[in-house]
């Protein structure tokens, strides 16, 4: 290993034995394998999570050791489950996978875990799993989503931010950067989201701005399995989104390291 940070799968047993495992930050990218409309491949979420981590690793400060686990390319995607191409895990199975990975880390001396997610359907499970992992195995855990690092709000209008939630402007632009040969732009469109009607009709109910959010499946939002202005996507926007996400994620990893160091330090008066 030529750097203190890199891909978990590239290391040997000797490399692992030489690490300060208690201070190393382990990153688990998690996506999904699910339909993304008529124009994008089913790999979108996994491609995005992996790309952000790969781009962030060279930006990590040299005082940190960050190890990227192999991307978990399956998630809880049953909101897309009736659409061909989607492979979904149950909540129980995903919880079990995360728990087993965390137990393996704990058993071999690792104490810091970051889960970088790129699929909204995983988010609630990841938060529950993170707390259980902290309690059961003593790891310091943080969960995060690539969207919260990509500064899309500066590049898209409020309507796209609220309703372009799947295979829209952001994801299509990012895929034009990462895998342009797999994007079928002649099928891209401005896919409407029926949730806009919910918020026009109801005071409390809505997808993003409402006080209460109903459970939904993709077919209820758009028959094509996409929501957002995919037709306006550009590779230039995708590059900016990914650059922002990698830079901010690398900065977060440094912050997380400092947070973990503070957690390990004795509280004032308890030394």
GROMACS .gro file of C-alpha atoms in nm:
model
  271
    1UNK     CA    1   0.000   0.000   0.000
    2UNK     CA    2   0.162   0.329  -0.115
    3UNK     CA    3  -0.067   0.555   0.090
    4UNK     CA    4  -0.228   0.544   0.431
    5UNK     CA    5  -0.567   0.555   0.261
    6UNK     CA    6  -0.709   0.335  -0.012
    7UNK     CA    7  -0.930   0.042  -0.098
    8UNK     CA    8  -0.979  -0.225   0.167
    9UNK     CA    9  -0.969  -0.502  -0.093
   10UNK     CA   10  -0.618  -0.404  -0.209
   11UNK     CA   11  -0.452  -0.465   0.129
   12UNK     CA   12  -0.276  -0.778   0.250
   13UNK     CA   13  -0.290  -0.930   0.595
   14UNK     CA   14   0.047  -0.771   0.671
   15UNK     CA   15  -0.087  -0.430   0.569
   16UNK     CA   16  -0.380  -0.467   0.807
   17UNK     CA   17  -0.156  -0.580   1.093
   18UNK     CA   18   0.057  -0.267   1.051
   19UNK     CA   19  -0.239  -0.029   1.075
   20UNK     CA   20  -0.350   0.167   1.378
   21UNK     CA   21  -0.686   0.001   1.339
   22UNK     CA   22  -0.850   0.181   1.630
   23UNK     CA   23  -0.798   0.517   1.455
   24UNK     CA   24  -0.851   0.410   1.094
   25UNK     CA   25  -1.179   0.524   0.940
   26UNK     CA   26  -1.360   0.251   0.749
   27UNK     CA   27  -1.599   0.373   0.479
   28UNK     CA   28  -1.881   0.154   0.351
   29UNK     CA   29  -2.034   0.285   0.026
   30UNK     CA   30  -2.386   0.154  -0.020
   31UNK     CA   31  -2.615   0.196  -0.317
   32UNK     CA   32  -2.875  -0.024  -0.481
   33UNK     CA   33  -2.952  -0.224  -0.792
   34UNK     CA   34  -3.283  -0.083  -0.909
   35UNK     CA   35  -3.456   0.060  -1.212
   36UNK     CA   36  -3.379   0.423  -1.294
   37UNK     CA   37  -3.632   0.504  -1.561
   38UNK     CA   38  -3.603   0.437  -1.934
   39UNK     CA   39  -3.268   0.612  -1.979
   40UNK     CA   40  -3.033   0.509  -1.695
   41UNK     CA   41  -2.882   0.173  -1.593
   42UNK     CA   42  -2.980  -0.007  -1.274
   43UNK     CA   43  -2.631   0.055  -1.135
   44UNK     CA   44  -2.681   0.429  -1.079
   45UNK     CA   45  -2.687   0.441  -0.699
   46UNK     CA   46  -2.393   0.206  -0.656
   47UNK     CA   47  -2.192   0.388  -0.924
   48UNK     CA   48  -2.249   0.720  -0.747
   49UNK     CA   49  -2.150   0.601  -0.400
   50UNK     CA   50  -1.837   0.431  -0.531
   51UNK     CA   51  -1.734   0.731  -0.742
   52UNK     CA   52  -1.763   0.977  -0.455
   53UNK     CA   53  -1.546   0.759  -0.233
   54UNK     CA   54  -1.287   0.694  -0.504
   55UNK     CA   55  -1.262   1.064  -0.582
   56UNK     CA   56  -1.242   1.157  -0.214
   57UNK     CA   57  -0.961   0.919  -0.119
   58UNK     CA   58  -0.682   1.120  -0.289
   59UNK     CA   59  -0.810   1.431  -0.109
   60UNK     CA   60  -0.790   1.281   0.239
   61UNK     CA   61  -0.539   1.454   0.463
   62UNK     CA   62  -0.218   1.253   0.516
   63UNK     CA   63  -0.271   1.227   0.891
   64UNK     CA   64  -0.579   1.009   0.834
   65UNK     CA   65  -0.609   0.644   0.741
   66UNK     CA   66  -0.929   0.587   0.543
   67UNK     CA   67  -1.015   0.245   0.406
   68UNK     CA   68  -1.297   0.205   0.154
   69UNK     CA   69  -1.482  -0.124   0.177
   70UNK     CA   70  -1.618  -0.286  -0.140
   71UNK     CA   71  -1.941  -0.114  -0.239
   72UNK     CA   72  -2.258  -0.281  -0.117
   73UNK     CA   73  -2.456  -0.279  -0.441
   74UNK     CA   74  -2.787  -0.406  -0.304
   75UNK     CA   75  -3.025  -0.216  -0.079
   76UNK     CA   76  -3.384  -0.189   0.033
   77UNK     CA   77  -3.552  -0.105  -0.296
   78UNK     CA   78  -3.900  -0.252  -0.263
   79UNK     CA   79  -4.054   0.082  -0.365
   80UNK     CA   80  -3.926  -0.016  -0.712
   81UNK     CA   81  -3.983  -0.388  -0.662
   82UNK     CA   82  -4.252  -0.440  -0.926
   83UNK     CA   83  -4.033  -0.292  -1.201
   84UNK     CA   84  -3.801  -0.529  -1.390
   85UNK     CA   85  -3.432  -0.483  -1.315
   86UNK     CA   86  -3.480  -0.408  -0.947
   87UNK     CA   87  -3.319  -0.637  -0.689
   88UNK     CA   88  -3.419  -0.562  -0.332
   89UNK     CA   89  -3.316  -0.676   0.013
   90UNK     CA   90  -3.562  -0.691   0.298
   91UNK     CA   91  -3.508  -0.456   0.589
   92UNK     CA   92  -3.412  -0.756   0.802
   93UNK     CA   93  -3.153  -0.878   0.551
   94UNK     CA   94  -2.995  -0.534   0.512
   95UNK     CA   95  -2.979  -0.492   0.889
   96UNK     CA   96  -2.816  -0.832   0.915
   97UNK     CA   97  -2.553  -0.749   0.653
   98UNK     CA   98  -2.462  -0.422   0.821
   99UNK     CA   99  -2.448  -0.588   1.162
  100UNK     CA  100  -2.224  -0.869   1.038
  101UNK     CA  101  -1.985  -0.626   0.868
  102UNK     CA  102  -1.966  -0.416   1.184
  103UNK     CA  103  -1.904  -0.721   1.400
  104UNK     CA  104  -1.617  -0.825   1.173
  105UNK     CA  105  -1.466  -0.478   1.205
  106UNK     CA  106  -1.505  -0.476   1.581
  107UNK     CA  107  -1.356  -0.823   1.621
  108UNK     CA  108  -1.040  -0.718   1.438
  109UNK     CA  109  -0.990  -0.390   1.623
  110UNK     CA  110  -1.157  -0.127   1.404
  111UNK     CA  111  -1.357   0.137   1.589
  112UNK     CA  112  -1.465   0.397   1.332
  113UNK     CA  113  -1.721   0.347   1.055
  114UNK     CA  114  -1.876   0.583   0.801
  115UNK     CA  115  -2.161   0.462   0.581
  116UNK     CA  116  -2.194   0.665   0.261
  117UNK     CA  117  -2.535   0.607   0.109
  118UNK     CA  118  -2.669   0.700  -0.235
  119UNK     CA  119  -3.018   0.544  -0.222
  120UNK     CA  120  -3.298   0.709  -0.027
  121UNK     CA  121  -3.471   0.380   0.046
  122UNK     CA  122  -3.176   0.274   0.262
  123UNK     CA  123  -3.167   0.579   0.485
  124UNK     CA  124  -3.401   0.484   0.769
  125UNK     CA  125  -3.248   0.138   0.801
  126UNK     CA  126  -2.895   0.279   0.808
  127UNK     CA  127  -2.981   0.514   1.094
  128UNK     CA  128  -3.130   0.228   1.297
  129UNK     CA  129  -2.835   0.001   1.218
  130UNK     CA  130  -2.582   0.271   1.311
  131UNK     CA  131  -2.726   0.310   1.659
  132UNK     CA  132  -2.740  -0.066   1.714
  133UNK     CA  133  -2.380  -0.101   1.594
  134UNK     CA  134  -2.266   0.168   1.836
  135UNK     CA  135  -2.446   0.004   2.126
  136UNK     CA  136  -2.364  -0.358   2.043
  137UNK     CA  137  -2.003  -0.326   1.921
  138UNK     CA  138  -1.874   0.005   2.054
  139UNK     CA  139  -1.800   0.155   1.713
  140UNK     CA  140  -1.834   0.526   1.644
  141UNK     CA  141  -2.061   0.537   1.339
  142UNK     CA  142  -2.184   0.810   1.107
  143UNK     CA  143  -2.430   0.777   0.820
  144UNK     CA  144  -2.445   1.023   0.532
  145UNK     CA  145  -2.587   1.063   0.182
  146UNK     CA  146  -2.393   1.173  -0.124
  147UNK     CA  147  -2.666   1.426  -0.207
  148UNK     CA  148  -2.591   1.620   0.110
  149UNK     CA  149  -2.234   1.676  -0.009
  150UNK     CA  150  -2.290   1.761  -0.377
  151UNK     CA  151  -2.422   2.119  -0.338
  152UNK     CA  152  -2.700   2.051  -0.589
  153UNK     CA  153  -2.901   2.342  -0.446
  154UNK     CA  154  -2.660   2.584  -0.614
  155UNK     CA  155  -2.704   2.416  -0.953
  156UNK     CA  156  -3.075   2.328  -0.964
  157UNK     CA  157  -3.403   2.510  -0.904
  158UNK     CA  158  -3.619   2.450  -0.595
  159UNK     CA  159  -3.874   2.242  -0.787
  160UNK     CA  160  -3.608   2.001  -0.910
  161UNK     CA  161  -3.463   1.977  -0.560
  162UNK     CA  162  -3.804   1.891  -0.416
  163UNK     CA  163  -3.943   1.662  -0.686
  164UNK     CA  164  -3.653   1.545  -0.904
  165UNK     CA  165  -3.590   1.260  -0.665
  166UNK     CA  166  -3.514   0.971  -0.899
  167UNK     CA  167  -3.328   0.956  -1.230
  168UNK     CA  168  -3.380   1.329  -1.275
  169UNK     CA  169  -3.140   1.615  -1.344
  170UNK     CA  170  -2.884   1.535  -1.074
  171UNK     CA  171  -2.848   1.161  -1.123
  172UNK     CA  172  -2.859   1.182  -1.503
  173UNK     CA  173  -2.592   1.453  -1.506
  174UNK     CA  174  -2.369   1.251  -1.275
  175UNK     CA  175  -2.405   0.942  -1.492
  176UNK     CA  176  -2.320   1.143  -1.805
  177UNK     CA  177  -1.989   1.206  -1.632
  178UNK     CA  178  -1.931   0.857  -1.493
  179UNK     CA  179  -2.078   0.624  -1.755
  180UNK     CA  180  -2.193   0.823  -2.057
  181UNK     CA  181  -2.205   0.512  -2.273
  182UNK     CA  182  -2.483   0.373  -2.052
  183UNK     CA  183  -2.705   0.684  -2.061
  184UNK     CA  184  -2.973   0.683  -2.333
  185UNK     CA  185  -3.042   1.056  -2.361
  186UNK     CA  186  -3.294   1.018  -2.642
  187UNK     CA  187  -3.521   0.854  -2.383
  188UNK     CA  188  -3.463   1.123  -2.121
  189UNK     CA  189  -3.749   1.364  -2.052
  190UNK     CA  190  -3.876   1.604  -1.791
  191UNK     CA  191  -4.052   1.338  -1.585
  192UNK     CA  192  -4.330   1.489  -1.369
  193UNK     CA  193  -4.375   1.387  -1.007
  194UNK     CA  194  -4.735   1.336  -0.894
  195UNK     CA  195  -4.635   1.439  -0.542
  196UNK     CA  196  -4.653   1.800  -0.663
  197UNK     CA  197  -5.029   1.753  -0.674
  198UNK     CA  198  -5.034   1.625  -0.316
  199UNK     CA  199  -4.881   1.942  -0.183
  200UNK     CA  200  -5.114   2.156  -0.392
  201UNK     CA  201  -5.420   1.975  -0.253
  202UNK     CA  202  -5.328   1.911   0.109
  203UNK     CA  203  -5.214   2.132   0.392
  204UNK     CA  204  -5.010   1.881   0.590
  205UNK     CA  205  -4.936   1.599   0.346
  206UNK     CA  206  -4.646   1.608   0.104
  207UNK     CA  207  -4.332   1.437  -0.023
  208UNK     CA  208  -4.078   1.699   0.075
  209UNK     CA  209  -4.234   2.010   0.231
  210UNK     CA  210  -4.531   1.851   0.406
  211UNK     CA  211  -4.548   1.793   0.779
  212UNK     CA  212  -4.650   1.433   0.710
  213UNK     CA  213  -4.525   1.208   0.432
  214UNK     CA  214  -4.720   0.906   0.305
  215UNK     CA  215  -4.552   0.579   0.222
  216UNK     CA  216  -4.519   0.554  -0.155
  217UNK     CA  217  -4.400   0.330  -0.435
  218UNK     CA  218  -4.244   0.455  -0.756
  219UNK     CA  219  -4.537   0.373  -0.982
  220UNK     CA  220  -4.749   0.618  -0.782
  221UNK     CA  221  -4.513   0.906  -0.859
  222UNK     CA  222  -4.444   0.847  -1.229
  223UNK     CA  223  -4.533   0.564  -1.467
  224UNK     CA  224  -4.189   0.578  -1.633
  225UNK     CA  225  -4.009   0.516  -1.303
  226UNK     CA  226  -3.831   0.852  -1.302
  227UNK     CA  227  -3.896   1.196  -1.151
  228UNK     CA  228  -3.716   1.513  -1.256
  229UNK     CA  229  -3.578   1.700  -1.555
  230UNK     CA  230  -3.344   1.438  -1.697
  231UNK     CA  231  -3.360   1.600  -2.041
  232UNK     CA  232  -3.165   1.904  -1.916
  233UNK     CA  233  -2.880   1.698  -1.773
  234UNK     CA  234  -2.522   1.771  -1.879
  235UNK     CA  235  -2.188   1.607  -1.814
  236UNK     CA  236  -2.052   1.945  -1.702
  237UNK     CA  237  -2.311   1.962  -1.425
  238UNK     CA  238  -2.236   1.602  -1.333
  239UNK     CA  239  -1.866   1.677  -1.301
  240UNK     CA  240  -1.937   1.973  -1.075
  241UNK     CA  241  -2.171   1.767  -0.855
  242UNK     CA  242  -1.918   1.486  -0.817
  243UNK     CA  243  -1.630   1.727  -0.756
  244UNK     CA  244  -1.830   1.901  -0.484
  245UNK     CA  245  -1.933   1.572  -0.326
  246UNK     CA  246  -1.580   1.431  -0.318
  247UNK     CA  247  -1.430   1.750  -0.175
  248UNK     CA  248  -1.694   1.784   0.094
  249UNK     CA  249  -1.685   1.415   0.182
  250UNK     CA  250  -1.306   1.426   0.223
  251UNK     CA  251  -1.346   1.731   0.446
  252UNK     CA  252  -1.612   1.548   0.648
  253UNK     CA  253  -1.379   1.250   0.698
  254UNK     CA  254  -1.120   1.480   0.856
  255UNK     CA  255  -1.393   1.624   1.076
  256UNK     CA  256  -1.514   1.276   1.169
  257UNK     CA  257  -1.160   1.183   1.272
  258UNK     CA  258  -1.148   1.481   1.506
  259UNK     CA  259  -1.492   1.392   1.640
  260UNK     CA  260  -1.380   1.036   1.714
  261UNK     CA  261  -1.065   1.159   1.886
  262UNK     CA  262  -1.284   1.377   2.106
  263UNK     CA  263  -1.515   1.086   2.184
  264UNK     CA  264  -1.216   0.879   2.294
  265UNK     CA  265  -1.077   1.151   2.520
  266UNK     CA  266  -1.184   1.152   2.886
  267UNK     CA  267  -1.457   1.400   2.977
  268UNK     CA  268  -1.345   1.695   3.192
  269UNK     CA  269  -1.352   1.592   3.554
  270UNK     CA  270  -1.352   1.220   3.466
  271UNK     CA  271  -0.982   1.176   3.395
   0.00000   0.00000   0.00000
